[in-house]
Short mmCIF file of C-alpha atoms in Angstrom, two decimals:
data_model
loop_
_atom_site.label_atom_id
_atom_site.label_comp_id
_atom_site.label_asym_id
_atom_site.label_seq_id
_atom_site.Cartn_x
_atom_site.Cartn_y
_atom_site.Cartn_z
CA MET M 1 73.97 -28.32 51.87
CA THR M 2 76.49 -29.49 54.47
CA ALA M 3 74.39 -32.56 55.34
CA ARG M 4 74.37 -33.58 51.67
CA PHE M 5 78.13 -33.01 51.48
CA PHE M 6 78.75 -35.21 54.53
CA ARG M 7 76.47 -37.96 53.16
CA LEU M 8 78.41 -37.88 49.91
CA LEU M 9 81.71 -37.99 51.80
CA VAL M 10 80.56 -40.95 53.90
CA CYS M 11 79.41 -42.82 50.78
CA GLN M 12 82.76 -42.24 49.10
CA LEU M 13 84.65 -43.44 52.19
CA LEU M 14 82.49 -46.56 52.39
CA LEU M 15 83.18 -47.24 48.73
CA VAL M 16 86.94 -46.83 49.26
CA PHE M 17 86.90 -49.19 52.26
CA ALA M 18 84.77 -51.72 50.39
CA CYS M 19 87.16 -51.70 47.42
CA ALA M 20 90.19 -51.97 49.70
CA SER M 21 88.76 -54.90 51.65
CA ALA M 22 87.64 -56.64 48.45
CA GLN M 23 91.09 -56.19 46.98
CA ALA M 24 92.72 -57.49 50.16
CA ALA M 25 90.42 -60.53 50.18
CA GLU M 26 91.10 -61.31 46.52
CA GLY M 27 94.32 -62.56 45.13
CA ILE M 28 97.22 -64.73 46.00
CA GLU M 29 100.20 -63.24 47.77
CA ILE M 30 103.63 -64.79 47.34
CA THR M 31 105.00 -64.52 50.87
CA ARG M 32 108.30 -66.32 50.29
CA ALA M 33 110.17 -67.21 47.12
CA GLY M 34 113.66 -68.53 46.59
CA ILE M 35 115.67 -71.11 44.73
CA GLU M 36 117.75 -73.69 46.55
CA ALA M 37 120.54 -75.74 45.05
CA SER M 38 120.45 -79.47 45.81
CA ASP M 39 122.30 -82.57 44.66
CA ASP M 40 119.79 -83.27 41.89
CA GLY M 41 119.34 -79.68 40.70
CA TYR M 42 117.57 -76.46 41.62
CA ARG M 43 114.36 -76.37 43.63
CA LEU M 44 111.76 -73.65 44.11
CA ALA M 45 110.98 -72.87 47.75
CA ALA M 46 107.86 -70.72 47.86
CA ASN M 47 104.95 -70.01 50.19
CA TYR M 48 101.66 -68.46 49.19
CA SER M 49 98.93 -66.74 51.15
CA PHE M 50 95.31 -66.76 49.99
CA GLU M 51 91.79 -67.56 51.08
CA LEU M 52 89.14 -69.07 48.85
CA PRO M 53 86.22 -66.72 48.24
CA SER M 54 82.91 -68.15 49.43
CA GLY M 55 81.83 -68.88 45.85
CA LEU M 56 84.87 -71.06 45.21
CA GLU M 57 84.52 -72.75 48.59
CA GLN M 58 80.94 -73.67 47.73
CA ALA M 59 82.05 -74.94 44.31
CA VAL M 60 84.62 -77.24 45.92
CA MET M 61 82.03 -78.50 48.43
CA HIS M 62 79.82 -79.47 45.49
CA GLY M 63 82.58 -81.56 43.88
CA ILE M 64 83.94 -79.09 41.33
CA PRO M 65 87.73 -79.44 41.16
CA LEU M 66 89.93 -76.34 41.28
CA HIS M 67 93.37 -76.17 39.71
CA PHE M 68 96.19 -73.89 40.87
CA THR M 69 99.07 -73.36 38.47
CA THR M 70 102.51 -72.05 39.38
CA GLU M 71 104.66 -70.64 36.59
CA ILE M 72 108.36 -69.92 36.94
CA GLU M 73 110.76 -68.52 34.39
CA LEU M 74 114.51 -67.98 34.71
CA THR M 75 116.15 -65.71 32.17
CA ARG M 76 119.73 -64.60 31.80
CA PRO M 77 120.10 -60.96 30.69
CA ARG M 78 122.10 -60.27 27.54
CA TRP M 79 123.06 -56.76 26.45
CA TRP M 80 123.31 -57.61 22.75
CA TRP M 81 120.05 -59.53 22.22
CA THR M 82 116.89 -60.56 24.01
CA ASP M 83 117.24 -62.31 27.34
CA ASP M 84 118.23 -65.98 27.24
CA LYS M 85 115.34 -68.09 28.58
CA ALA M 86 117.06 -70.78 30.65
CA VAL M 87 114.06 -72.35 32.40
CA SER M 88 110.32 -72.08 31.87
CA LYS M 89 108.18 -74.48 33.93
CA ARG M 90 104.55 -74.91 34.97
CA ARG M 91 103.16 -77.02 37.76
CA THR M 92 99.45 -77.54 38.36
CA VAL M 93 97.88 -78.75 41.59
CA ARG M 94 94.31 -80.05 41.63
CA LEU M 95 92.02 -79.58 44.65
CA HIS M 96 88.98 -81.86 44.71
CA TYR M 97 86.36 -82.81 47.28
CA ASP M 98 85.03 -86.37 47.09
CA LEU M 99 81.38 -86.33 48.13
CA LEU M 100 81.35 -90.07 48.94
CA THR M 101 84.44 -90.27 51.16
CA ARG M 102 84.10 -86.66 52.39
CA GLN M 103 87.79 -86.05 51.89
CA TYR M 104 89.72 -83.36 50.09
CA THR M 105 92.33 -84.54 47.62
CA VAL M 106 95.33 -82.49 46.50
CA GLN M 107 97.05 -83.91 43.45
CA VAL M 108 100.03 -82.66 41.43
CA ILE M 109 99.29 -83.03 37.74
CA SER M 110 101.57 -82.29 34.83
CA GLY M 111 99.28 -81.21 32.01
CA PRO M 112 95.65 -80.38 31.16
CA GLN M 113 94.81 -83.88 29.89
CA GLN M 114 97.07 -85.88 32.19
CA SER M 115 96.53 -87.06 35.70
CA GLY M 116 98.81 -88.90 38.03
CA GLY M 117 101.65 -87.74 40.14
CA LEU M 118 101.65 -87.06 43.85
CA GLN M 119 98.31 -87.25 45.63
CA GLN M 120 97.35 -86.66 49.27
CA SER M 121 93.98 -86.78 51.04
CA TYR M 122 92.88 -84.45 53.85
CA GLN M 123 89.93 -84.34 56.24
CA THR M 124 89.38 -80.55 56.10
CA LEU M 125 89.58 -77.83 53.50
CA ASP M 126 92.05 -75.87 55.64
CA GLU M 127 94.51 -78.79 55.67
CA ALA M 128 94.19 -79.20 51.90
CA LEU M 129 94.72 -75.48 51.28
CA LEU M 130 97.74 -75.48 53.60
CA SER M 131 99.41 -78.09 51.38
CA ILE M 132 98.82 -75.82 48.37
CA ARG M 133 100.04 -72.70 50.19
CA ARG M 134 103.22 -74.43 51.40
CA PRO M 135 104.10 -76.96 48.69
CA SER M 136 107.08 -79.28 48.80
CA ARG M 137 110.29 -78.19 47.13
CA TRP M 138 109.69 -78.41 43.39
CA LEU M 139 112.59 -79.40 41.12
CA ILE M 140 112.62 -76.72 38.41
CA ALA M 141 115.99 -77.41 36.76
CA SER M 142 118.54 -80.19 36.73
CA ARG M 143 122.15 -79.53 37.67
CA GLY M 144 123.36 -78.88 34.11
CA GLU M 145 120.61 -76.44 33.05
CA LEU M 146 122.00 -73.40 34.90
CA LYS M 147 125.55 -72.12 34.59
CA PRO M 148 127.25 -71.80 38.01
CA GLY M 149 128.11 -68.19 38.86
CA GLU M 150 125.63 -66.71 36.36
CA VAL M 151 122.89 -64.37 37.59
CA TYR M 152 119.34 -65.19 36.50
CA ASN M 153 116.20 -63.07 36.65
CA VAL M 154 113.39 -65.13 38.16
CA THR M 155 109.70 -64.46 37.53
CA LEU M 156 107.15 -66.37 39.58
CA ARG M 157 103.37 -66.32 39.70
CA MET M 158 100.50 -68.51 40.88
CA PHE M 159 96.89 -68.45 39.72
CA MET M 160 93.71 -70.47 39.69
CA ASP M 161 93.80 -72.03 36.23
CA ARG M 162 90.45 -71.42 34.55
CA ASP M 163 91.41 -73.60 31.57
CA TYR M 164 90.69 -76.68 33.70
CA LEU M 165 87.19 -75.55 34.68
CA GLN M 166 84.14 -77.12 33.09
CA LYS M 167 83.03 -75.26 29.95
CA PRO M 168 80.02 -73.44 31.48
CA LEU M 169 82.22 -72.16 34.30
CA GLN M 170 84.91 -71.02 31.86
CA VAL M 171 82.35 -68.73 30.21
CA ASP M 172 81.25 -67.43 33.62
CA ALA M 173 84.89 -66.77 34.62
CA PHE M 174 84.92 -63.54 32.62
CA ASN M 175 82.16 -62.04 34.78
CA ASN M 176 82.81 -63.73 38.13
CA SER M 177 85.59 -62.20 40.21
CA ASP M 178 85.73 -65.32 42.42
CA LEU M 179 87.14 -67.21 39.44
CA ARG M 180 90.00 -64.74 38.89
CA LEU M 181 92.17 -65.69 41.87
CA ALA M 182 95.81 -64.87 40.97
CA SER M 183 99.03 -63.40 42.27
CA HIS M 184 101.07 -60.56 40.89
CA LYS M 185 104.33 -61.58 39.25
CA LYS M 186 107.14 -61.73 41.76
CA THR M 187 110.60 -61.05 40.37
CA PHE M 188 113.98 -61.56 42.00
CA THR M 189 117.50 -62.52 40.99
CA TYR M 190 119.35 -65.76 41.66
CA ARG M 191 123.05 -66.54 41.30
CA ALA M 192 123.44 -70.20 40.33
CA GLU M 193 125.67 -72.30 42.55
#
């Protein structure tokens, strides 16, 4: 009886550790987030921490592009009505491996059907991922969009955008946990300068 109890206890502990390590391996963590005022407006300064699961790494190595979208929203609380949405922006970064040149390309794109924007090539996957984890300061609002002295609630999140995947992979995304790489929403307040 006690041997069976201990086997059951060991199995439960292994299951707990497996779930905890799987949860730690999955997801994107927002390690730093802030807004900085500049001459041309307000910029998002954020760093992310994540590793690609082996399934996604293999997909990239076979030439399937991955898209990472960052969403930010600034709202101003109002006691008499719903919050005033001051800024709502999305920025998508495309990670692609070119099989001919054997280089990784990271490109900032503006919409699902549009390409263009900033593009940089890298020799290794780690270098390419580093540029996604520590992106350049992104202009989220021009000088006149925020009222100086007002306090804004900021909500930020980053996720692998499955809408950009090829259709067969979009269907598989519901069952494949590798294709659900995302961060929790990070919220903080910002007083406009």
